[in-house]
Amino acid sequence: MTREAAPPAAVPDGLWLAIDTATRTSVVAIGRHEPRAISLRVVRHRHGSFLLEQVDEALEAAGAALADVTALAVGTGPGSFTGLRVGLATAKTLAYSAGLPLVGVRSSDSLRRAARVAAGAPTQVAIVLAAGAHDHYLVRAGEDPALVPPGGLVTALAGRPALTVDLD
């Protein structure tokens, strides 16, 4: 059985601010419970330098202010240690200062859902993320992330479909 993160029932409907900095590409989105963002801002590298600017730009593009947001979601990885620290600290600070609920969402679940929406089919892809210079994180649907050492990825995937992120 596949498990996927879902917003808790206690989190209000309305406008959400989502931040994910687990990969080399930081993503800030404004949306509701629909599978499509109202506003999306993406920056490659340098999460700390541009993240708050991305938040401001996404809110402006959505015609909203932080006061209009009812909840925040933040990617929890697996992924870049430094990127995750930047995203988690920023989301927690924004949530605390605005008095908003904060929900952690596995970045791999978000990537898997995006792959399914893009493919238009309920494909169960494994997610492969960079984990340092040579290792990889492998996340299968419903499983915890596994660290795969160099040279072990082909065997670990065993011919199953995979979405790779930040890999050559």
PDB file of C-alpha atoms in Angstrom:
ATOM      1  CA  MET A   1       0.000   0.000   0.000  1.00  0.00           C
ATOM      2  CA  THR A   2       1.281   3.451  -0.891  1.00  0.00           C
ATOM      3  CA  ARG A   3       1.336   6.174   1.679  1.00  0.00           C
ATOM      4  CA  GLU A   4       1.664   9.785   0.765  1.00  0.00           C
ATOM      5  CA  ALA A   5       1.769  12.850   2.963  1.00  0.00           C
ATOM      6  CA  ALA A   6      -1.557  14.646   3.214  1.00  0.00           C
ATOM      7  CA  PRO A   7      -2.434  17.864   5.001  1.00  0.00           C
ATOM      8  CA  PRO A   8      -3.819  17.221   8.490  1.00  0.00           C
ATOM      9  CA  ALA A   9      -7.534  17.869   8.972  1.00  0.00           C
ATOM     10  CA  ALA A  10      -6.760  20.633  11.503  1.00  0.00           C
ATOM     11  CA  VAL A  11      -5.021  22.778   8.876  1.00  0.00           C
ATOM     12  CA  PRO A  12      -7.444  25.336   7.470  1.00  0.00           C
ATOM     13  CA  ASP A  13      -8.498  25.589   3.856  1.00  0.00           C
ATOM     14  CA  GLY A  14      -7.377  28.696   2.051  1.00  0.00           C
ATOM     15  CA  LEU A  15      -4.166  30.019   0.634  1.00  0.00           C
ATOM     16  CA  TRP A  16      -0.982  28.035   1.316  1.00  0.00           C
ATOM     17  CA  LEU A  17       2.643  29.074   1.020  1.00  0.00           C
ATOM     18  CA  ALA A  18       4.932  26.150   0.181  1.00  0.00           C
ATOM     19  CA  ILE A  19       8.738  26.191   0.352  1.00  0.00           C
ATOM     20  CA  ASP A  20      11.078  23.389  -0.709  1.00  0.00           C
ATOM     21  CA  THR A  21      14.850  23.759  -0.749  1.00  0.00           C
ATOM     22  CA  ALA A  22      15.850  20.078  -0.612  1.00  0.00           C
ATOM     23  CA  THR A  23      17.373  20.105  -4.105  1.00  0.00           C
ATOM     24  CA  ARG A  24      19.610  22.518  -6.006  1.00  0.00           C
ATOM     25  CA  THR A  25      16.445  24.248  -7.181  1.00  0.00           C
ATOM     26  CA  SER A  26      14.498  26.090  -4.508  1.00  0.00           C
ATOM     27  CA  VAL A  27      10.759  26.242  -5.060  1.00  0.00           C
ATOM     28  CA  VAL A  28       8.239  28.641  -3.556  1.00  0.00           C
ATOM     29  CA  ALA A  29       4.594  28.201  -4.471  1.00  0.00           C
ATOM     30  CA  ILE A  30       1.298  29.790  -3.508  1.00  0.00           C
ATOM     31  CA  GLY A  31      -1.745  27.611  -3.919  1.00  0.00           C
ATOM     32  CA  ARG A  32      -4.793  25.936  -2.509  1.00  0.00           C
ATOM     33  CA  HIS A  33      -5.640  22.235  -2.282  1.00  0.00           C
ATOM     34  CA  GLU A  34      -5.814  21.911  -6.075  1.00  0.00           C
ATOM     35  CA  PRO A  35      -2.847  20.131  -7.670  1.00  0.00           C
ATOM     36  CA  ARG A  36      -1.831  23.315  -9.491  1.00  0.00           C
ATOM     37  CA  ALA A  37      -0.029  26.325  -8.038  1.00  0.00           C
ATOM     38  CA  ILE A  38      -1.486  29.806  -8.318  1.00  0.00           C
ATOM     39  CA  SER A  39       2.013  31.273  -8.289  1.00  0.00           C
ATOM     40  CA  LEU A  40       5.383  29.552  -8.551  1.00  0.00           C
ATOM     41  CA  ARG A  41       8.929  30.896  -8.208  1.00  0.00           C
ATOM     42  CA  VAL A  42      11.977  28.743  -8.894  1.00  0.00           C
ATOM     43  CA  VAL A  43      15.649  29.644  -8.332  1.00  0.00           C
ATOM     44  CA  ARG A  44      18.622  27.407  -9.079  1.00  0.00           C
ATOM     45  CA  HIS A  45      21.314  27.403  -6.343  1.00  0.00           C
ATOM     46  CA  ARG A  46      21.901  30.002  -3.612  1.00  0.00           C
ATOM     47  CA  HIS A  47      18.790  29.247  -1.542  1.00  0.00           C
ATOM     48  CA  GLY A  48      19.772  31.599   1.265  1.00  0.00           C
ATOM     49  CA  SER A  49      20.367  34.556  -1.017  1.00  0.00           C
ATOM     50  CA  PHE A  50      17.028  34.559  -2.785  1.00  0.00           C
ATOM     51  CA  LEU A  51      14.475  32.624  -0.725  1.00  0.00           C
ATOM     52  CA  LEU A  52      12.732  35.591   0.900  1.00  0.00           C
ATOM     53  CA  GLU A  53      12.709  37.389  -2.456  1.00  0.00           C
ATOM     54  CA  GLN A  54      11.056  34.285  -3.961  1.00  0.00           C
ATOM     55  CA  VAL A  55       8.412  34.383  -1.227  1.00  0.00           C
ATOM     56  CA  ASP A  56       7.702  38.063  -1.896  1.00  0.00           C
ATOM     57  CA  GLU A  57       7.571  37.518  -5.680  1.00  0.00           C
ATOM     58  CA  ALA A  58       5.258  34.495  -5.376  1.00  0.00           C
ATOM     59  CA  LEU A  59       2.872  36.377  -3.083  1.00  0.00           C
ATOM     60  CA  GLU A  60       2.889  39.407  -5.388  1.00  0.00           C
ATOM     61  CA  ALA A  61       2.229  37.256  -8.477  1.00  0.00           C
ATOM     62  CA  ALA A  62      -0.708  35.625  -6.655  1.00  0.00           C
ATOM     63  CA  GLY A  63      -2.068  39.041  -5.693  1.00  0.00           C
ATOM     64  CA  ALA A  64      -1.718  38.141  -2.035  1.00  0.00           C
ATOM     65  CA  ALA A  65       0.140  39.122   1.110  1.00  0.00           C
ATOM     66  CA  LEU A  66       1.490  36.972   3.920  1.00  0.00           C
ATOM     67  CA  ALA A  67      -1.595  38.048   5.924  1.00  0.00           C
ATOM     68  CA  ASP A  68      -3.758  36.189   3.350  1.00  0.00           C
ATOM     69  CA  VAL A  69      -1.919  32.896   3.859  1.00  0.00           C
ATOM     70  CA  THR A  70      -3.671  30.350   6.106  1.00  0.00           C
ATOM     71  CA  ALA A  71      -0.893  27.727   6.350  1.00  0.00           C
ATOM     72  CA  LEU A  72       2.673  26.975   5.324  1.00  0.00           C
ATOM     73  CA  ALA A  73       4.135  23.756   3.954  1.00  0.00           C
ATOM     74  CA  VAL A  74       7.840  23.006   3.878  1.00  0.00           C
ATOM     75  CA  GLY A  75       9.831  20.254   2.210  1.00  0.00           C
ATOM     76  CA  THR A  76      11.585  18.019   4.739  1.00  0.00           C
ATOM     77  CA  GLY A  77      13.896  16.151   2.379  1.00  0.00           C
ATOM     78  CA  PRO A  78      15.724  14.013   1.862  1.00  0.00           C
ATOM     79  CA  GLY A  79      18.133  16.355   0.196  1.00  0.00           C
ATOM     80  CA  SER A  80      20.806  18.961   0.598  1.00  0.00           C
ATOM     81  CA  PHE A  81      21.677  19.522   4.265  1.00  0.00           C
ATOM     82  CA  THR A  82      22.371  23.228   3.817  1.00  0.00           C
ATOM     83  CA  GLY A  83      19.379  23.741   1.528  1.00  0.00           C
ATOM     84  CA  LEU A  84      17.053  22.009   3.974  1.00  0.00           C
ATOM     85  CA  ARG A  85      18.321  24.121   6.887  1.00  0.00           C
ATOM     86  CA  VAL A  86      17.647  27.317   4.939  1.00  0.00           C
ATOM     87  CA  GLY A  87      14.134  26.264   3.891  1.00  0.00           C
ATOM     88  CA  LEU A  88      13.096  24.833   7.255  1.00  0.00           C
ATOM     89  CA  ALA A  89      14.399  27.826   9.217  1.00  0.00           C
ATOM     90  CA  THR A  90      12.730  30.292   6.860  1.00  0.00           C
ATOM     91  CA  ALA A  91       9.385  28.462   6.896  1.00  0.00           C
ATOM     92  CA  LYS A  92       9.444  28.075  10.678  1.00  0.00           C
ATOM     93  CA  THR A  93      10.264  31.759  11.162  1.00  0.00           C
ATOM     94  CA  LEU A  94       7.501  32.876   8.788  1.00  0.00           C
ATOM     95  CA  ALA A  95       4.966  30.536  10.409  1.00  0.00           C
ATOM     96  CA  TYR A  96       5.907  31.624  13.914  1.00  0.00           C
ATOM     97  CA  SER A  97       5.903  35.341  13.138  1.00  0.00           C
ATOM     98  CA  ALA A  98       2.547  35.153  11.326  1.00  0.00           C
ATOM     99  CA  GLY A  99       0.963  32.695  13.785  1.00  0.00           C
ATOM    100  CA  LEU A 100       0.319  30.130  11.048  1.00  0.00           C
ATOM    101  CA  PRO A 101       0.337  26.330  11.115  1.00  0.00           C
ATOM    102  CA  LEU A 102       3.390  24.718   9.526  1.00  0.00           C
ATOM    103  CA  VAL A 103       3.207  21.300   7.861  1.00  0.00           C
ATOM    104  CA  GLY A 104       6.273  19.296   6.886  1.00  0.00           C
ATOM    105  CA  VAL A 105       5.970  17.387   3.602  1.00  0.00           C
ATOM    106  CA  ARG A 106       8.509  14.899   2.302  1.00  0.00           C
ATOM    107  CA  SER A 107      10.163  16.424  -0.729  1.00  0.00           C
ATOM    108  CA  SER A 108      10.197  12.986  -2.379  1.00  0.00           C
ATOM    109  CA  ASP A 109       6.394  12.721  -1.985  1.00  0.00           C
ATOM    110  CA  SER A 110       5.978  16.098  -3.677  1.00  0.00           C
ATOM    111  CA  LEU A 111       8.278  15.071  -6.528  1.00  0.00           C
ATOM    112  CA  ARG A 112       6.429  11.767  -6.953  1.00  0.00           C
ATOM    113  CA  ARG A 113       3.056  13.541  -7.061  1.00  0.00           C
ATOM    114  CA  ALA A 114       4.369  16.038  -9.628  1.00  0.00           C
ATOM    115  CA  ALA A 115       5.624  13.156 -11.785  1.00  0.00           C
ATOM    116  CA  ARG A 116       2.199  11.498 -11.626  1.00  0.00           C
ATOM    117  CA  VAL A 117       0.397  14.728 -12.532  1.00  0.00           C
ATOM    118  CA  ALA A 118       2.819  15.396 -15.411  1.00  0.00           C
ATOM    119  CA  ALA A 119       2.468  11.825 -16.713  1.00  0.00           C
ATOM    120  CA  GLY A 120      -1.311  11.875 -16.319  1.00  0.00           C
ATOM    121  CA  ALA A 121      -1.155   8.383 -14.835  1.00  0.00           C
ATOM    122  CA  PRO A 122      -0.752   6.825 -11.391  1.00  0.00           C
ATOM    123  CA  THR A 123       2.879   5.873 -12.018  1.00  0.00           C
ATOM    124  CA  GLN A 124       4.752   4.736  -8.927  1.00  0.00           C
ATOM    125  CA  VAL A 125       8.217   6.063  -9.648  1.00  0.00           C
ATOM    126  CA  ALA A 126      11.162   5.816  -7.321  1.00  0.00           C
ATOM    127  CA  ILE A 127      12.779   9.149  -6.516  1.00  0.00           C
ATOM    128  CA  VAL A 128      16.570   9.413  -6.729  1.00  0.00           C
ATOM    129  CA  LEU A 129      18.282  12.441  -5.228  1.00  0.00           C
ATOM    130  CA  ALA A 130      21.924  13.401  -4.892  1.00  0.00           C
ATOM    131  CA  ALA A 131      23.371  12.698  -1.434  1.00  0.00           C
ATOM    132  CA  GLY A 132      26.771  14.303  -1.365  1.00  0.00           C
ATOM    133  CA  ALA A 133      29.425  13.888  -4.006  1.00  0.00           C
ATOM    134  CA  HIS A 134      28.837  10.223  -4.919  1.00  0.00           C
ATOM    135  CA  ASP A 135      25.991   8.697  -2.896  1.00  0.00           C
ATOM    136  CA  HIS A 136      22.280   8.841  -3.686  1.00  0.00           C
ATOM    137  CA  TYR A 137      19.029   8.815  -1.763  1.00  0.00           C
ATOM    138  CA  LEU A 138      16.532   6.312  -3.127  1.00  0.00           C
ATOM    139  CA  VAL A 139      12.914   6.756  -2.038  1.00  0.00           C
ATOM    140  CA  ARG A 140      10.294   4.260  -3.127  1.00  0.00           C
ATOM    141  CA  ALA A 141       6.603   4.977  -2.567  1.00  0.00           C
ATOM    142  CA  GLY A 142       5.614   4.176   1.003  1.00  0.00           C
ATOM    143  CA  GLU A 143       9.195   3.595   2.154  1.00  0.00           C
ATOM    144  CA  ASP A 144      11.743   5.597   4.092  1.00  0.00           C
ATOM    145  CA  PRO A 145      14.686   7.033   2.141  1.00  0.00           C
ATOM    146  CA  ALA A 146      17.621   4.682   1.667  1.00  0.00           C
ATOM    147  CA  LEU A 147      21.206   5.794   1.160  1.00  0.00           C
ATOM    148  CA  VAL A 148      22.702   4.052  -1.876  1.00  0.00           C
ATOM    149  CA  PRO A 149      26.511   4.004  -2.164  1.00  0.00           C
ATOM    150  CA  PRO A 150      28.361   4.667  -5.436  1.00  0.00           C
ATOM    151  CA  GLY A 151      27.702   2.008  -8.042  1.00  0.00           C
ATOM    152  CA  GLY A 152      24.656   0.571  -6.262  1.00  0.00           C
ATOM    153  CA  LEU A 153      21.921   2.583  -7.929  1.00  0.00           C
ATOM    154  CA  VAL A 154      21.324   0.352 -10.965  1.00  0.00           C
ATOM    155  CA  THR A 155      20.951  -2.712  -8.747  1.00  0.00           C
ATOM    156  CA  ALA A 156      18.743  -0.855  -6.235  1.00  0.00           C
ATOM    157  CA  LEU A 157      16.356   0.298  -8.963  1.00  0.00           C
ATOM    158  CA  ALA A 158      16.173  -3.154 -10.591  1.00  0.00           C
ATOM    159  CA  GLY A 159      14.656  -1.782 -13.779  1.00  0.00           C
ATOM    160  CA  ARG A 160      11.819   0.128 -12.064  1.00  0.00           C
ATOM    161  CA  PRO A 161      10.895   3.624 -13.279  1.00  0.00           C
ATOM    162  CA  ALA A 162      12.678   6.439 -11.470  1.00  0.00           C
ATOM    163  CA  LEU A 163      12.734  10.218 -11.403  1.00  0.00           C
ATOM    164  CA  THR A 164      16.252  11.519 -10.878  1.00  0.00           C
ATOM    165  CA  VAL A 165      16.883  14.985  -9.487  1.00  0.00           C
ATOM    166  CA  ASP A 166      20.183  16.907  -9.558  1.00  0.00           C
ATOM    167  CA  LEU A 167      22.076  14.065 -11.209  1.00  0.00           C
ATOM    168  CA  ASP A 168      24.158  14.082 -14.387  1.00  0.00           C
TER     169      ASP A 168
END
